PDB file of C-alpha atoms in Angstrom:
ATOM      1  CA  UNK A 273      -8.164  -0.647 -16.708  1.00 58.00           C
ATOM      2  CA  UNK A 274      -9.492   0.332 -13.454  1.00 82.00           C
ATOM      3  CA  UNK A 275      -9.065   3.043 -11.092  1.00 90.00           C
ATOM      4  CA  UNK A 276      -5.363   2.502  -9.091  1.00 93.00           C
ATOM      5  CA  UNK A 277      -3.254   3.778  -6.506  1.00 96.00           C
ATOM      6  CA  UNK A 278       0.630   5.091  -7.396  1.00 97.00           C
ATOM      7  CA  UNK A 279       2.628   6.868  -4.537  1.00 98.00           C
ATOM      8  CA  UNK A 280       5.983   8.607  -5.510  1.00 97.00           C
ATOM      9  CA  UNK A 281       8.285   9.788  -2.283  1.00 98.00           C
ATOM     10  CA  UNK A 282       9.991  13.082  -2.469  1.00 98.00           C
ATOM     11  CA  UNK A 283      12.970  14.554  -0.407  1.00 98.00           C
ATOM     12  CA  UNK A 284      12.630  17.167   2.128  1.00 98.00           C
ATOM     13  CA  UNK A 285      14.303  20.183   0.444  1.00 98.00           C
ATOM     14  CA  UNK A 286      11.662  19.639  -2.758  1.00 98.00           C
ATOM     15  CA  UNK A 287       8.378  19.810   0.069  1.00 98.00           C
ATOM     16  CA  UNK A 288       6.737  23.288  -1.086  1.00 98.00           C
ATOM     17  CA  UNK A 289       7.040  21.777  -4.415  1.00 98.00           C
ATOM     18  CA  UNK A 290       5.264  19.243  -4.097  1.00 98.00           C
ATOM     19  CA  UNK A 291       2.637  21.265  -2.279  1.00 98.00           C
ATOM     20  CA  UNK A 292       2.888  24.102  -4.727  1.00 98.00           C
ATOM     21  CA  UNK A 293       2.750  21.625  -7.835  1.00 98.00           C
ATOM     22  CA  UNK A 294       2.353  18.157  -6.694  1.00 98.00           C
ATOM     23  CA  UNK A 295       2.246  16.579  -9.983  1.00 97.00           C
ATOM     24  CA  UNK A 296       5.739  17.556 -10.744  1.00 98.00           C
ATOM     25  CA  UNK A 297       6.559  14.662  -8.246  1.00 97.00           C
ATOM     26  CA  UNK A 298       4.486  12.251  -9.851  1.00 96.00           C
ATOM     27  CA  UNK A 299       5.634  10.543 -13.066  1.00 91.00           C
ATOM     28  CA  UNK A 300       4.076  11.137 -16.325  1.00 89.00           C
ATOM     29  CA  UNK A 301       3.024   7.220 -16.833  1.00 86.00           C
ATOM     30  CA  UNK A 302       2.902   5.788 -13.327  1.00 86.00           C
ATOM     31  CA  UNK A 303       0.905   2.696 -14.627  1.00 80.00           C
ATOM     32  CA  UNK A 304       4.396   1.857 -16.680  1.00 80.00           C
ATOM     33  CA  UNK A 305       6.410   2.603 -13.827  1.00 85.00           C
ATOM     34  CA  UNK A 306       4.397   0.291 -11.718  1.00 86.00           C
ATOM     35  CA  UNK A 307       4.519  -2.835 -14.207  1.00 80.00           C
ATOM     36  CA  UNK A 308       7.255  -2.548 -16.044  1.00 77.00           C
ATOM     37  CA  UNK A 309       5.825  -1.045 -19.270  1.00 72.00           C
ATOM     38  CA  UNK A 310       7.504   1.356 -21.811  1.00 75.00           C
ATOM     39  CA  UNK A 311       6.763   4.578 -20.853  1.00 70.00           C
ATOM     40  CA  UNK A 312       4.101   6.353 -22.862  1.00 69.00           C
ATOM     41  CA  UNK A 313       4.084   3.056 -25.472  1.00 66.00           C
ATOM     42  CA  UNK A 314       0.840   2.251 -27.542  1.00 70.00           C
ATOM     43  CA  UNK A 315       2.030  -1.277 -27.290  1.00 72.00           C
ATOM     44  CA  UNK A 316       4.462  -2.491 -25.038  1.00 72.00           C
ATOM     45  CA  UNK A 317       5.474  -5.627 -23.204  1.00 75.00           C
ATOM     46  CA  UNK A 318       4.827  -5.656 -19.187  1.00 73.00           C
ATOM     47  CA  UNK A 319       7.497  -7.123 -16.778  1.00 74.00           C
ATOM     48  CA  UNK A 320       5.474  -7.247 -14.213  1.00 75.00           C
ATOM     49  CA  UNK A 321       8.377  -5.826 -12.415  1.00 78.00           C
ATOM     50  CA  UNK A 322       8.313  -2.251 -11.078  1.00 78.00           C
ATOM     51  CA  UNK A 323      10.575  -0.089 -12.659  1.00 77.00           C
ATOM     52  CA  UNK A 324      11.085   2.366 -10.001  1.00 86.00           C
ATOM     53  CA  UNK A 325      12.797   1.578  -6.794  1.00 87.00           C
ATOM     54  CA  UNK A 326      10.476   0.310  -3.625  1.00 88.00           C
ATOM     55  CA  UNK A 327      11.530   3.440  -2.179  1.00 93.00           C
ATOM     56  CA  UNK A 328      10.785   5.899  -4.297  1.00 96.00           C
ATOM     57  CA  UNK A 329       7.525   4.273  -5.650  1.00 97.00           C
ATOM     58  CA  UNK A 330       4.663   2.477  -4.269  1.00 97.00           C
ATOM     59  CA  UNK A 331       1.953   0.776  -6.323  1.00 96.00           C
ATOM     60  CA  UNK A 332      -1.112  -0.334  -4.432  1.00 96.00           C
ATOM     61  CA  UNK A 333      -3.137  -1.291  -7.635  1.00 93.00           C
ATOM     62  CA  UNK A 334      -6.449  -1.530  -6.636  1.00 91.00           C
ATOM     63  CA  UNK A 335      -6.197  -2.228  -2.834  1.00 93.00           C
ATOM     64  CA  UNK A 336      -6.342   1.257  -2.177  1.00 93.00           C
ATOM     65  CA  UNK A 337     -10.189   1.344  -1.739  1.00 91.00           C
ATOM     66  CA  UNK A 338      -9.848  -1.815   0.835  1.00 93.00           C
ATOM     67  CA  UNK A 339      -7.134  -0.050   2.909  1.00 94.00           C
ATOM     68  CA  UNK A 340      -9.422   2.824   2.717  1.00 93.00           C
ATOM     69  CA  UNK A 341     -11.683   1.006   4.225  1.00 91.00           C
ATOM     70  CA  UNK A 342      -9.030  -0.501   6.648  1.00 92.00           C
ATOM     71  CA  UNK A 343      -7.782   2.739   7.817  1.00 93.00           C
ATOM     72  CA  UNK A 344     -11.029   4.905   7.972  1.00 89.00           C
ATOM     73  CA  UNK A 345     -11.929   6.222  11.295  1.00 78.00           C
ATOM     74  CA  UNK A 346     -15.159   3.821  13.036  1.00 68.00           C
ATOM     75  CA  UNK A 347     -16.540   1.227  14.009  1.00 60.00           C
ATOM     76  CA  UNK A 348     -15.090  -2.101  13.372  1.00 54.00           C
ATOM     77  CA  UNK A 349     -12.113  -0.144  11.916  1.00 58.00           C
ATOM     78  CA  UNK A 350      -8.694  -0.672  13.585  1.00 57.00           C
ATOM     79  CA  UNK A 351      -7.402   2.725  12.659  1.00 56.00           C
ATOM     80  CA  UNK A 352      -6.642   5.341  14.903  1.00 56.00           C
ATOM     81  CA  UNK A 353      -6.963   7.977  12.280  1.00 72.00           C
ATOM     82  CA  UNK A 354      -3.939   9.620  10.743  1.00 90.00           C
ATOM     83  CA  UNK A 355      -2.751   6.592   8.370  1.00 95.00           C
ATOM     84  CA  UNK A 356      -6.134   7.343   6.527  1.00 95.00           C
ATOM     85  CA  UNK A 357      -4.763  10.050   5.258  1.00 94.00           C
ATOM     86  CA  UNK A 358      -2.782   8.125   3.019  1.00 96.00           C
ATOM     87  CA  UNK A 359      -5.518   6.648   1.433  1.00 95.00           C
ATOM     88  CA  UNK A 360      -8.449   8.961   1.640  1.00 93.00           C
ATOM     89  CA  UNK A 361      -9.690  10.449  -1.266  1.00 91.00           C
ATOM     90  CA  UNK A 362     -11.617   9.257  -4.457  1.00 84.00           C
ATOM     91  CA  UNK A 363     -11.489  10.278  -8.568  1.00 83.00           C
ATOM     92  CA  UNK A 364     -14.130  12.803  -9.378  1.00 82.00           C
ATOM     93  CA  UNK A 365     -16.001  10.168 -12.496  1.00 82.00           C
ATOM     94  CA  UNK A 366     -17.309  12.296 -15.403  1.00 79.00           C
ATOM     95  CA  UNK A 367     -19.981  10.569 -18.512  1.00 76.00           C
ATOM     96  CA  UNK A 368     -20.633   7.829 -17.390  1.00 71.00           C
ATOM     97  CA  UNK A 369     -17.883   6.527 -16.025  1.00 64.00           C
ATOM     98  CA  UNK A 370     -15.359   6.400 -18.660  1.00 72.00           C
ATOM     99  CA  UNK A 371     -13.281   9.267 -17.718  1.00 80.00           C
ATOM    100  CA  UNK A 372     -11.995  10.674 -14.525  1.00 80.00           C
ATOM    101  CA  UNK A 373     -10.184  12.962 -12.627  1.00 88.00           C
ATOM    102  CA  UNK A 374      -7.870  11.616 -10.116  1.00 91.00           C
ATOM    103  CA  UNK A 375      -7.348  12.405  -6.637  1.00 94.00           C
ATOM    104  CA  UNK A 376      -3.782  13.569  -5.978  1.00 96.00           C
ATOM    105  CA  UNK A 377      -2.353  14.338  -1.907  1.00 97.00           C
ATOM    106  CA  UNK A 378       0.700  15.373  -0.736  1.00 98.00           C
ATOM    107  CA  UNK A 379       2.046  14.520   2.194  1.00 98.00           C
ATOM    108  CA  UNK A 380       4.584  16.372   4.118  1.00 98.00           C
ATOM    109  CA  UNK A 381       7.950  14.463   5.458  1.00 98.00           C
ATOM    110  CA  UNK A 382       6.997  16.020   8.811  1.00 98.00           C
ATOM    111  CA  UNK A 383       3.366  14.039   8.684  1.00 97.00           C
ATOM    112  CA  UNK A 384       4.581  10.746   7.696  1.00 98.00           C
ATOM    113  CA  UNK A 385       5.998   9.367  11.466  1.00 98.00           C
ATOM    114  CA  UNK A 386       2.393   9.568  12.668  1.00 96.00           C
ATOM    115  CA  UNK A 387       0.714   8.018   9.740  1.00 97.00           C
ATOM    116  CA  UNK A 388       3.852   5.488   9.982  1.00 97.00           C
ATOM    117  CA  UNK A 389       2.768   4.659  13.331  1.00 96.00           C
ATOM    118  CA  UNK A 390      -0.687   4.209  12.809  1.00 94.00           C
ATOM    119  CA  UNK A 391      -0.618   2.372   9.808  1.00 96.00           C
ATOM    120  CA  UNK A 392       2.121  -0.197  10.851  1.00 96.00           C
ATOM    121  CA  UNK A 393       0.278  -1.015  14.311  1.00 94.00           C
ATOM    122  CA  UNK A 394      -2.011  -2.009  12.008  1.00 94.00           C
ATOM    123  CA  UNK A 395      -1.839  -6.083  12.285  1.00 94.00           C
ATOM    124  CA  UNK A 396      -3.084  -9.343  10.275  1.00 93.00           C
ATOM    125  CA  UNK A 397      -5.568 -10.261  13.671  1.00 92.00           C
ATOM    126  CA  UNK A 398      -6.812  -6.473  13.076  1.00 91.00           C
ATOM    127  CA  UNK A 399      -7.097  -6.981   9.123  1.00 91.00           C
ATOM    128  CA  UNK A 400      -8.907 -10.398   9.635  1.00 89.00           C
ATOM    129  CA  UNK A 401     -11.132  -8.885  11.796  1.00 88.00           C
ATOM    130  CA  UNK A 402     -12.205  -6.074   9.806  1.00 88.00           C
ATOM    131  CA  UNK A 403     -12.507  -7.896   6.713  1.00 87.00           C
ATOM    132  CA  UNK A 404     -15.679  -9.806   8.243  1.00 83.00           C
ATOM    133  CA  UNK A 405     -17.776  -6.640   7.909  1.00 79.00           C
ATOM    134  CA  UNK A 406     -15.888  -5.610   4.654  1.00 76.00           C
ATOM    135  CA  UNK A 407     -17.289  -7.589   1.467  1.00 70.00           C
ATOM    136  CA  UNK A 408     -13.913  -9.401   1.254  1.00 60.00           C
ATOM    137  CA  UNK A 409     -13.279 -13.286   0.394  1.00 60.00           C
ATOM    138  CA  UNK A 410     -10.172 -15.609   1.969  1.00 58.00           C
ATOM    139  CA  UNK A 411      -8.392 -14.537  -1.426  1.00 68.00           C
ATOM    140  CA  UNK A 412      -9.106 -10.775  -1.364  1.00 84.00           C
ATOM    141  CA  UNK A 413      -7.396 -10.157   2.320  1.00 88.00           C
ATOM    142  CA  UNK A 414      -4.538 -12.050   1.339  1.00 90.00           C
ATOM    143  CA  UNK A 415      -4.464  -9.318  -1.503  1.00 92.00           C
ATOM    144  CA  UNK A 416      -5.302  -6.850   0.971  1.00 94.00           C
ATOM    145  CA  UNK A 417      -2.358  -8.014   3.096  1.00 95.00           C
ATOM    146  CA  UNK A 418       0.303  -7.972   0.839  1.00 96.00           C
ATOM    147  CA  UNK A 419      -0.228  -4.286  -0.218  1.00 97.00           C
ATOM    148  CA  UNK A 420      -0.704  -3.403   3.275  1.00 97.00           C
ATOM    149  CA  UNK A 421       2.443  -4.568   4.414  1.00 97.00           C
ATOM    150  CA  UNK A 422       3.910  -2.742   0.910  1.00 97.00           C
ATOM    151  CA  UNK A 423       2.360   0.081   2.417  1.00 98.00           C
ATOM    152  CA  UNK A 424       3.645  -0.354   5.746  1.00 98.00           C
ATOM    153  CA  UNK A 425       7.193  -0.565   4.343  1.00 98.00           C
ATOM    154  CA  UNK A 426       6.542   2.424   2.296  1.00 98.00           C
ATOM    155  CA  UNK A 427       5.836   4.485   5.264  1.00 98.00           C
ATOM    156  CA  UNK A 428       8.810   2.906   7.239  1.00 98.00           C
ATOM    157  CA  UNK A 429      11.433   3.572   4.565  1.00 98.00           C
ATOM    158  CA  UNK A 430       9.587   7.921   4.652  1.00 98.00           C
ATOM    159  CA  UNK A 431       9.893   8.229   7.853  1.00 98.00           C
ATOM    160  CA  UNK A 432      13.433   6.837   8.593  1.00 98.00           C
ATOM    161  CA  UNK A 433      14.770   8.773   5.405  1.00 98.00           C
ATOM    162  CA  UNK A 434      13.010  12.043   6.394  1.00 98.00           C
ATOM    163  CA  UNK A 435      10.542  11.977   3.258  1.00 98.00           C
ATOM    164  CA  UNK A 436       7.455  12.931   2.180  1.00 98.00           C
ATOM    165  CA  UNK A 437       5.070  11.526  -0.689  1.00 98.00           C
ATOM    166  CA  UNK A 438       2.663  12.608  -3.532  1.00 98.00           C
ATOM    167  CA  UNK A 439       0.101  10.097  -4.209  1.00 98.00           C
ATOM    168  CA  UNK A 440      -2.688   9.554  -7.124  1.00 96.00           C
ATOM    169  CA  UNK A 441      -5.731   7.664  -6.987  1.00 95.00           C
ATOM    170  CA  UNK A 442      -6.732   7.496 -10.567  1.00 90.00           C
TER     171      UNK A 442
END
């Protein structure tokens, strides 16, 4: 299945909880959430269609390592810093590979304006540019680009509701 990225957004008043116990925030199956499967099903029929709401939920499937890329600090990088932090991070692989533990954040209401502004100055020229000395194809940025501007959004709708977000890279 692959290795994805799942961001839930909480409200203000639940922040130390999601700091104390950040997968309380997260959902139980965010993979069903994020296409449209029954929750927790050994079979089940995908929609394709998220199930939560765009604001409450993003899915970056597995653009999150390219926007990683994108957003880390350095040469060739169009990042200023602080949107990394909405990215960053990596699952910690165990045997060979086939199990994992993920990498879960939280990030504060009040530090979402400043990742908000990095990460939306963030533009296609800049993304076209960096993918040149990323191992991307024509078809790959344009996948790139779409969940960057989901991400974008994401960050948009956070920071002009006042919320913060958990996120899971696993």
């Amino acid at each position: 299945m692959g290795i994805r990225y799942y961001a839930y957004a909480f409200d203000a008043d639940l922040a130390q909880q999601a700091v104390d116990d950040p997968h309380s925030i997260l959902s139980s199956d965010p993979l069903a959430d994020a296409w449209g499967l029954e929750p927790h099903a050994s079979v089940s029929v995908a929609t394709f269609e998220q199930v939560s709401p765009k604001r409450d939920m993003l899915y970056l499937d597995k653009a999150w390592s390219a926007l990683q890329s994108l957003t880390r600090s350095g040469p060739g990088s169009p990042a200023a810093g602080s949107c990394y932090r909405m990215f960053e991070g990596n699952v910690t692989m165990h045997v060979m590979g086939w199990d994992w533990d993920p990498w879960v954040r939280t990030i504060l209401p009040e530090e979402v304006p400043a990742i908000r502004d990095d990460l939306c100055a963030i533009d296609e020229d800049q993304a076209r540019t960096w993918a040149r000395t990323w191992r991307s194809r024509h078809d790959e940025l344009r996948y790139v680009l779409d969940y960057l501007t989901r991400a974008q959004e994401f960050v948009e709708a956070l920071a002009t509701d006042g919320r913060g977000m958990v996120y899971l890279i696993g």
